[in-house]
Coordinates of C-alpha atoms in Angstrom, one line a residue:
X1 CA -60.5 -65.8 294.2
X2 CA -59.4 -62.4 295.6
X3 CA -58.8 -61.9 291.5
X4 CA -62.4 -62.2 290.5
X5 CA -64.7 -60.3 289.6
X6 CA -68.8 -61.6 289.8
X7 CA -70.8 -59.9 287.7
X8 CA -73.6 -60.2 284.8
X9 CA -74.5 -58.3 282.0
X10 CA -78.6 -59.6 282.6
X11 CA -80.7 -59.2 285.8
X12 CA -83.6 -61.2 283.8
X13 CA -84.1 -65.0 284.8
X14 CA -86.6 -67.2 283.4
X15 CA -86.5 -69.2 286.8
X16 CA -87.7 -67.9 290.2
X17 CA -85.9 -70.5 292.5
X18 CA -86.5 -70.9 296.1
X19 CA -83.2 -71.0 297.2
X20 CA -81.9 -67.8 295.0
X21 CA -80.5 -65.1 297.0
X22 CA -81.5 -62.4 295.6
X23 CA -85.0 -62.4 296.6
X24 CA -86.2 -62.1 293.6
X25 CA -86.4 -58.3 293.1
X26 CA -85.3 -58.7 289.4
X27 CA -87.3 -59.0 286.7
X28 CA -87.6 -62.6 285.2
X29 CA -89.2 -62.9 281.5
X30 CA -88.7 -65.7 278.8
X31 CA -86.9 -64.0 276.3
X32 CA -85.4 -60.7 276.3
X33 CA -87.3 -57.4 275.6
X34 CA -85.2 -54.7 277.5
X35 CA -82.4 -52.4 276.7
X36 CA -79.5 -53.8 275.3
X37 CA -76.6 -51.9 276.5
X38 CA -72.9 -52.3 274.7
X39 CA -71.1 -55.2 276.2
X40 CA -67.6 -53.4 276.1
X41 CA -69.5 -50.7 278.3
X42 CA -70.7 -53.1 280.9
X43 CA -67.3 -54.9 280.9
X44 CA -65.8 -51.1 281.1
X45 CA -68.1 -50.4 284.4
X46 CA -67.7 -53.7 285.8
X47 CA -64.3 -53.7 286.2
X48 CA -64.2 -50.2 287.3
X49 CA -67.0 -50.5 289.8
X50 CA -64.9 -53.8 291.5
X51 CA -62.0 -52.2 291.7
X52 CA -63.7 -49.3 293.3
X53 CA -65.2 -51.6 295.8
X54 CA -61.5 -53.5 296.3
X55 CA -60.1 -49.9 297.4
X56 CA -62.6 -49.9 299.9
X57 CA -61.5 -52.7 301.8
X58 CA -58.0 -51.0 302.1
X59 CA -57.2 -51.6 306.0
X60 CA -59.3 -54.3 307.2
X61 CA -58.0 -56.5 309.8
X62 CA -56.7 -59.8 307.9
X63 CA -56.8 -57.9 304.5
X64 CA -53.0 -58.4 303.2
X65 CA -51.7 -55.7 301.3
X66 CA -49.8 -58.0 298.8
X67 CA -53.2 -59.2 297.7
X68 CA -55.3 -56.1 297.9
X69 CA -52.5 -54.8 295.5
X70 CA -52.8 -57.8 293.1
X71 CA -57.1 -57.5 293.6
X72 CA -56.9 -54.3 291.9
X73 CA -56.5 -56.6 288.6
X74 CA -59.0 -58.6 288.0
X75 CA -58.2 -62.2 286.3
X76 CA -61.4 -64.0 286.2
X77 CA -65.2 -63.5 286.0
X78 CA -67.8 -65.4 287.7
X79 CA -71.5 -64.7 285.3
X80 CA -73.6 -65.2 288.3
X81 CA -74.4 -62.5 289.8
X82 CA -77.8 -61.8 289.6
X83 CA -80.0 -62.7 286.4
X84 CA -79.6 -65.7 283.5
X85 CA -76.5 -64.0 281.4
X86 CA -76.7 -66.3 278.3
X87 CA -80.3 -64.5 277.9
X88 CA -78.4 -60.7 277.1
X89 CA -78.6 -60.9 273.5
X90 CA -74.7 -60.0 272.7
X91 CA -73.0 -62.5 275.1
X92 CA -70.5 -63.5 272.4
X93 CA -69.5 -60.0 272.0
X94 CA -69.3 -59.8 276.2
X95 CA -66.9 -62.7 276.8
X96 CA -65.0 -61.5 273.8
X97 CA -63.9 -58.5 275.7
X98 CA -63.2 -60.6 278.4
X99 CA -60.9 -62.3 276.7
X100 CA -59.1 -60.0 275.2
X101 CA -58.7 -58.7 278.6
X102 CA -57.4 -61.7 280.1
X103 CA -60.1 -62.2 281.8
X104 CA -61.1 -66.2 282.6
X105 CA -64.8 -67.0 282.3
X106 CA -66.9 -68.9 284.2
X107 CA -70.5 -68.9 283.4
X108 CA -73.3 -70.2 285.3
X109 CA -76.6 -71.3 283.3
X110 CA -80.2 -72.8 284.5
X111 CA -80.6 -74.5 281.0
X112 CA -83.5 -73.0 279.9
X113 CA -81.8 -71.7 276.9
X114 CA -80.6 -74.4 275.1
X115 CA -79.8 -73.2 271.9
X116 CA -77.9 -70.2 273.7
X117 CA -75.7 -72.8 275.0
X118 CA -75.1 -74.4 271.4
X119 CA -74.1 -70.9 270.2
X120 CA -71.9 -69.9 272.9
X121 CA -68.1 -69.4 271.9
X122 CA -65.8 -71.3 274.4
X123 CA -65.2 -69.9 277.1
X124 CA -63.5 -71.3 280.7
X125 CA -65.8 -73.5 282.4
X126 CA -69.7 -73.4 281.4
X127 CA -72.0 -74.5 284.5
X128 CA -75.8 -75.8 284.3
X129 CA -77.3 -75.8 286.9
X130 CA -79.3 -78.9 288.0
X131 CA -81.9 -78.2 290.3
X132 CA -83.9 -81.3 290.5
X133 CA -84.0 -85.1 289.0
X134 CA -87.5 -85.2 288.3
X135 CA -89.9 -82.6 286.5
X136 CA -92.1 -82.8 290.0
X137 CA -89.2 -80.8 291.7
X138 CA -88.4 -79.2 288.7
X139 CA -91.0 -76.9 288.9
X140 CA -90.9 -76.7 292.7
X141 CA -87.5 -75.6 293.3
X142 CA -86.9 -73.9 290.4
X143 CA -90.2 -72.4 289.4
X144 CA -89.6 -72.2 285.9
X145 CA -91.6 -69.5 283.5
X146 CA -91.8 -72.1 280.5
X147 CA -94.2 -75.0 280.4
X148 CA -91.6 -77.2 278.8
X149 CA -88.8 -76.3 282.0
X150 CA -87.7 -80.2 281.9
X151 CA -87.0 -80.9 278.1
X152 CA -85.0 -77.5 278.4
X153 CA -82.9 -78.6 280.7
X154 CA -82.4 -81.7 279.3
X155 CA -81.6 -80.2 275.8
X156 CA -79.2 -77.8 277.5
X157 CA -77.8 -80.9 279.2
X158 CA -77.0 -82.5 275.8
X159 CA -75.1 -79.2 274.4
X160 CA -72.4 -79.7 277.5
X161 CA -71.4 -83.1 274.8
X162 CA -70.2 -81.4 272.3
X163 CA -69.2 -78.1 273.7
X164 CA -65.2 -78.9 273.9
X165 CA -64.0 -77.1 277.0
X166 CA -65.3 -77.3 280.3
X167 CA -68.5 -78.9 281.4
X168 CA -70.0 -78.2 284.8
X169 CA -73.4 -79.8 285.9
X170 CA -73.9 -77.8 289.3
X171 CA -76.3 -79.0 291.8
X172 CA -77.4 -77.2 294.8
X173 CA -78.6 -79.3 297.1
X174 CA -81.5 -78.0 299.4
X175 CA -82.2 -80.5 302.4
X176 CA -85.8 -81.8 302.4
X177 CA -86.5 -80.9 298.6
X178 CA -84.2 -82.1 296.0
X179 CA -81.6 -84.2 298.4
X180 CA -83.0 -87.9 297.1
X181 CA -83.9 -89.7 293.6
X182 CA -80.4 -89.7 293.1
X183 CA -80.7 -91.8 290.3
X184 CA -82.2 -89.0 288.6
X185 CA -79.7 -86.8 288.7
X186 CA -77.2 -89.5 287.3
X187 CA -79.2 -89.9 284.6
X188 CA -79.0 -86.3 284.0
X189 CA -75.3 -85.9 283.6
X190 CA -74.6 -88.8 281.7
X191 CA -77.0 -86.6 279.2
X192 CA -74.3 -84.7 279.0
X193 CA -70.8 -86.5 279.7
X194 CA -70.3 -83.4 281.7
X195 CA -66.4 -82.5 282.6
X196 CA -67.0 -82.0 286.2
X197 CA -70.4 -82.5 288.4
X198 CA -70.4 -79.6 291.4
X199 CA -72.2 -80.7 294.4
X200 CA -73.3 -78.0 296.4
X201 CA -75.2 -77.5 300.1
X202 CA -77.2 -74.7 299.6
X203 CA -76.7 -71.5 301.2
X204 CA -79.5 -69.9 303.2
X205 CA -79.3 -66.3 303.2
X206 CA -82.1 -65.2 305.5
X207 CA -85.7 -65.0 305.2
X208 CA -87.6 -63.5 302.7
X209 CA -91.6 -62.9 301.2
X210 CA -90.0 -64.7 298.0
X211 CA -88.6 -68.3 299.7
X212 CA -89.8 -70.4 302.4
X213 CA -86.5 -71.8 303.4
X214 CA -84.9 -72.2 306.9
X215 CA -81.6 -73.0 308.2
X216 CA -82.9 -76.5 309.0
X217 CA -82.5 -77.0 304.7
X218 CA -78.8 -76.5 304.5
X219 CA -76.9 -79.9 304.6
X220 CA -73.8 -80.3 306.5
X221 CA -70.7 -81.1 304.6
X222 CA -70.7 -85.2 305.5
X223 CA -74.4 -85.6 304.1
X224 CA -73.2 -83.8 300.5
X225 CA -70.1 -86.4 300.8
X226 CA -72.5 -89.0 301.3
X227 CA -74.9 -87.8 298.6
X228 CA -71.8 -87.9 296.1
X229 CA -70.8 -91.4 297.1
X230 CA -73.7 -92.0 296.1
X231 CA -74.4 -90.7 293.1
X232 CA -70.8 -91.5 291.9
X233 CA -72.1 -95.0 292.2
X234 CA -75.2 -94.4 290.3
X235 CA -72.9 -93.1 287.3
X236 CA -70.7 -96.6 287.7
X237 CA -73.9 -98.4 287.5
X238 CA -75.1 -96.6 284.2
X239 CA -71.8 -96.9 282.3
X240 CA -72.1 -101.0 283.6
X241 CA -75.3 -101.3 282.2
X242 CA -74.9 -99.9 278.9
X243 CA -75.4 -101.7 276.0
X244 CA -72.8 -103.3 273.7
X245 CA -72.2 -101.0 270.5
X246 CA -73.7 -98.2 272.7
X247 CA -71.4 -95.2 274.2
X248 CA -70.6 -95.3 277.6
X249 CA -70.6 -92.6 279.9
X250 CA -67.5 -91.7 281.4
X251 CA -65.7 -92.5 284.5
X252 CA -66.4 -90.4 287.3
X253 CA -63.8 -90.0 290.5
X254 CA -63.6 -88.3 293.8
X255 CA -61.5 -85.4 293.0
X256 CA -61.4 -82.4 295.3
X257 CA -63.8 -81.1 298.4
X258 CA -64.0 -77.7 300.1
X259 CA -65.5 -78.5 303.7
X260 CA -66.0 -74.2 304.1
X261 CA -68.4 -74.6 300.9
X262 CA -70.0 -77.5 301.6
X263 CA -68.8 -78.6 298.2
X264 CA -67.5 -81.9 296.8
X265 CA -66.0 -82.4 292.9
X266 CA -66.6 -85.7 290.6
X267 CA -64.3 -85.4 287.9
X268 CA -64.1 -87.4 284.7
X269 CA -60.8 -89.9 284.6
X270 CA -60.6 -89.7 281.4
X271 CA -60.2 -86.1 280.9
X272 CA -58.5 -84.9 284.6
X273 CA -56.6 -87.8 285.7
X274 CA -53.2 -89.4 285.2
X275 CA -51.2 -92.0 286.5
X276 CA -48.6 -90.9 288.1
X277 CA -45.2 -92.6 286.5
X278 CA -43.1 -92.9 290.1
X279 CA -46.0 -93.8 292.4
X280 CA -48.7 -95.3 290.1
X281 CA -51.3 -93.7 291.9
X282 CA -53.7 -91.9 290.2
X283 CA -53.3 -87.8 289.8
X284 CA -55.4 -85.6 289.6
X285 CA -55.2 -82.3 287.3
X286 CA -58.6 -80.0 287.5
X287 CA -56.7 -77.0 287.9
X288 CA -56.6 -74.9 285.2
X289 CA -53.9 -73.4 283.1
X290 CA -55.5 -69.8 282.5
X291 CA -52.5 -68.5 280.5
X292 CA -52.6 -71.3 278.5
X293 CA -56.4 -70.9 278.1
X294 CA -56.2 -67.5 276.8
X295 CA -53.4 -68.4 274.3
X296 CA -56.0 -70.7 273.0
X297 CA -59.1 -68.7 272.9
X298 CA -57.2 -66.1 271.1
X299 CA -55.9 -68.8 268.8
X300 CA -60.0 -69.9 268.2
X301 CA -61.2 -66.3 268.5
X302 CA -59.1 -65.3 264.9
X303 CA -59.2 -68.7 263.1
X304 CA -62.9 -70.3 264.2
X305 CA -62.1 -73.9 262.8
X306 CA -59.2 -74.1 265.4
X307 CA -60.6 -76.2 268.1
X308 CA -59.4 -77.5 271.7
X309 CA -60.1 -79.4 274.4
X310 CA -60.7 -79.5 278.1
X311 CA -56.8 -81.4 278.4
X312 CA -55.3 -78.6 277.0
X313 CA -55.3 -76.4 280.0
X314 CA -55.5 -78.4 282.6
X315 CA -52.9 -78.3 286.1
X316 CA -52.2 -80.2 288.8
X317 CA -55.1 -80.3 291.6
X318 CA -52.8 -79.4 294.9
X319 CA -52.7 -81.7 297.9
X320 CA -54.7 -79.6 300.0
X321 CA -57.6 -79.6 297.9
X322 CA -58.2 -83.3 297.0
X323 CA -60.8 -85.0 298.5
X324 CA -59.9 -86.7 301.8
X325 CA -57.4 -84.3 302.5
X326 CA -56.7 -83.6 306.0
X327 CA -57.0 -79.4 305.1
X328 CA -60.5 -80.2 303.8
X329 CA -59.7 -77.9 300.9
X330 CA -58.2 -75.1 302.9
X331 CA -55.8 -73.9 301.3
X332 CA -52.5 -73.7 304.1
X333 CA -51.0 -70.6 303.6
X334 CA -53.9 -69.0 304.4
X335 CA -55.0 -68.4 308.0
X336 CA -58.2 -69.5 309.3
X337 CA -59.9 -66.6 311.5
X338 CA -63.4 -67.5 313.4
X339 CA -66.0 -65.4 314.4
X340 CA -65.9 -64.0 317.7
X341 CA -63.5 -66.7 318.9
X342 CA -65.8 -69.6 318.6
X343 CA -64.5 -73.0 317.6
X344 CA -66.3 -76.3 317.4
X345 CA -66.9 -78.3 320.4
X346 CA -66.6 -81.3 318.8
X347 CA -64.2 -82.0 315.4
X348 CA -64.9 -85.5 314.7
X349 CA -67.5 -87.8 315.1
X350 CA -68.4 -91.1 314.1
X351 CA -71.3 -92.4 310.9
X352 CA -74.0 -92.0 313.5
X353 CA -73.0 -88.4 313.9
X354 CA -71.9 -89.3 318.1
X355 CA -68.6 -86.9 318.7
X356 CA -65.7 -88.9 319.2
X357 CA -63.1 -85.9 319.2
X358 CA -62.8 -82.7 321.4
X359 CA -62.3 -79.0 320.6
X360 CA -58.7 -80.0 320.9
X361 CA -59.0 -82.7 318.6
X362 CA -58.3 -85.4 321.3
X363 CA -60.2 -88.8 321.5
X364 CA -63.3 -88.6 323.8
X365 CA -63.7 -90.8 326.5
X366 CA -65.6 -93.8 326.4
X367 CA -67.6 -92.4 329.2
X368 CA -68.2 -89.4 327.3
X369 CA -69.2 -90.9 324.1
X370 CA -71.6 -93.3 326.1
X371 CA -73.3 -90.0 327.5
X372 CA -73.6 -88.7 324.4
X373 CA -75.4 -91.4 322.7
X374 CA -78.0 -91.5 325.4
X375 CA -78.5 -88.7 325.1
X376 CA -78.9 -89.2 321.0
X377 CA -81.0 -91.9 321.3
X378 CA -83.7 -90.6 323.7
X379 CA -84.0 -87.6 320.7
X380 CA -84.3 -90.2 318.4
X381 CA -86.9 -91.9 320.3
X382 CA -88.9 -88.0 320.7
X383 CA -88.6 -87.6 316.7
X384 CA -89.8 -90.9 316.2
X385 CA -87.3 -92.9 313.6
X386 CA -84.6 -90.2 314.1
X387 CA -85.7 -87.5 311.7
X388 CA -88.6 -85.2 312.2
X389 CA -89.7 -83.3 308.4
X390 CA -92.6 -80.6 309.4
X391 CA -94.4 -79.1 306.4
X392 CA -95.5 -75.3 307.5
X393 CA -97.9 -73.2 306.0
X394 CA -96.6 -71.5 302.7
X395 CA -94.5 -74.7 302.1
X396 CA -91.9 -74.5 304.4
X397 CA -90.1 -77.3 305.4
X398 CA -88.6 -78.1 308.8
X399 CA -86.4 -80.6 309.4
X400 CA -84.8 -82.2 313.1
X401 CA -81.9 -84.7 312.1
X402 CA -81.4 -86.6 315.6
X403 CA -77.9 -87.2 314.2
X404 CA -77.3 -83.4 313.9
X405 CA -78.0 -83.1 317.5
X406 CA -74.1 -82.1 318.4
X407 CA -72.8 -80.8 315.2
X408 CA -72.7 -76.7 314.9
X409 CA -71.9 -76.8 318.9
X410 CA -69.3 -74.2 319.9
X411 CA -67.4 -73.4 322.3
X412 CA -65.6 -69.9 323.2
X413 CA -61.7 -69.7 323.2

């Protein structure tokens, strides 16, 4: 990631979400009406403007120099900076560049623009973002600028079958808004027979005039696990259920988990996994070959009736990032460094969320762990039937999880 670059060649959104981070001081419109500017010019200023800013960290503590070095090229783009970037009239001409520069693409969309997304060339890994399982919450998270918000997205959704590479429906979860009808949401991707479904905590980035979130709306990284379980079995229950002479959806798995993002991956079997011949077990393979990628985006970019597929670039997933991996998708060669010291209190815990593990990562006594769940169940008993949601003036929501009581607790070493 020290290799990529995040940028967009749009600040205009059609959406005014309540969980975006930029506070909403760009513009937002349905179609475009402002300058165009060149798209080899923005790629030219982009990369000269991160590289400026990667000089600038020259010298920080727990900067290495091998990788500040290798920073100064930059190997992949991330189109989600600020802004919808299909809506910039001459995207094709935009990730063009990038590819010619050897530069991987990842572009992140909020479906609004489906036939955008029909006409994009292929690029990396194409995200669309999914919100919300019902038009209700639709329009309250995302606050959409078109009336028809919902058959957008579920156009755009459609697109994702037939686009060829890889397929990303992303949701961001937001505790206490769009965290249930999880049926909904299967129904959504199986729209699409997405590549990969991203499951996401969201990230709350302060307060602001333009969102009425809190702290309390971020979901720790066991409830998104559960939340995926779940919805991995809501996609086996679809493909079961369908019709004979009908097309199935595709197989969903477990693939990979980053605890630090509060991030879990489904991945399709068909297109991602593999049998491993001397084990038997199954393999996973959602890394990506970008080398290879380019090779064939070149090969598509002079001769457009060349086509290929998401298994042609595809690399092993390494041990450390597979789901249920003791590293929790930390990658270890890197070195963890906390804030001021602090580490957790407690690092395990049992499904009612009562510690069962020190800071040490020894067992707890039973003694202990009786104390604890007192002390759990009389806040259980104050919130009622364990969880307490308070609706606020302006919309906010604020929730007290009796089974969050001792999670976040830290302790100085």
């Amino acid at each position: 990631s020290y290799q990529c670059m995040e940028a967009t060649p749009s600040l205009a959104c059609a959406n005014k979400c309540v969980f975006c981070w930029r506070h909403h001081k760009n513009p937002v419109g349905r179609e475009w009406r402002w300058k165009t500017d060149d798209p080899n010019m923005i790629v030219d200023e982009a990369v000269k403007e991160h590289v400026n800013m990667i000089k600038e960290t020259r010298g920080i503590p727990g900067v290495l120099k091998e990788r500040w070095e290798e920073a100064h090229t930059v190997r992949h783009c991330a189109l989600s900076l600020v802004g919808e970037p299909i809506m910039y009239p001459r995207i094709d001409e935009f990730l063009a560049d990038l590819h010619r520069r050897s530069i991987s693409t990842f572009l992140v969309t909020n479906g609004q623009h489906p036939q955008a997304i029909e006409d994009l060339r292929p690029i990396t890994q194409l995200y669309v973002s999914v919100d919300a399982s019902t038009p209700e919450t639709l329009e309250e998270i995302d606050r959409p600028l078109f009336k028809d918000a919902w058959d957008r997205l579920r156009r755009s959704l459609k697109c994702l079958k037939t686009k060829g590479q890889r397929t990303v429906a992303r949701l961001t979860i937001v505790k206490g808004w769009n965290s249930d009808e999880i049926s909904g949401y299967a129904k959504l991707i199986a729209l699409g027979h997405c590549s990969l479904v991203e499951v996401k905590g969201v990230t709350f980035c302060g307060k602001s005039d333009a969102s009425n979130l809190n702290m309390s709306n971020t979901p720790w990284h066991h409830e998104v696990v559960t939340m995926v379980q779940k919805l991995q079995k809501e996609l086996q229950k679809l493909r079961d259920e369908c019709p004979d002479g009908e097309e199935k959806i595709p197989e969903y798995g477990l693939a990979c988990e980053h605890k630090h993002s509060v991030s879990v991956l489904l991945a399709r079997v068909d297109q991602f996994a593999v049998d491993d011949p001397e084990t038997g077990n199954r393999r996973w393979r959602t890394w990506i070959d970008y080398d290879k990628f380019h090779r064939l985006a070149a090969k598509n970019a002079e001769d457009p009736t060349f086509t290929f597929g998401v298994e042609d670039y595809v690399e092993d997933t390494p041990e450390w990032a597979l789901f249920g991996a003791e590293e929790e998708g930390f990658d270890p060669t890197d070195t963890r460094h906390r804030k001021k010291k602090k580490h957790p209190k407690y690092t395990k815990f049992d499904t009612e969320g009562i510690p069962t593990h020190d800071d040490e990562r020894k067992p707890l006594s039973e003694e202990d762990r009786s104390r604890l769940r007192a002390m759990m169940e009389k806040k259980k008993k104050e919130l009622g039937d364990g969880v307490s949601v308070i609706d606020l003036k302006g919309g906010e929501k604020v929730i007290d999880d009796a089974s969050l009581m001792f999670r976040g607790l830290t302790i100085v070493k």
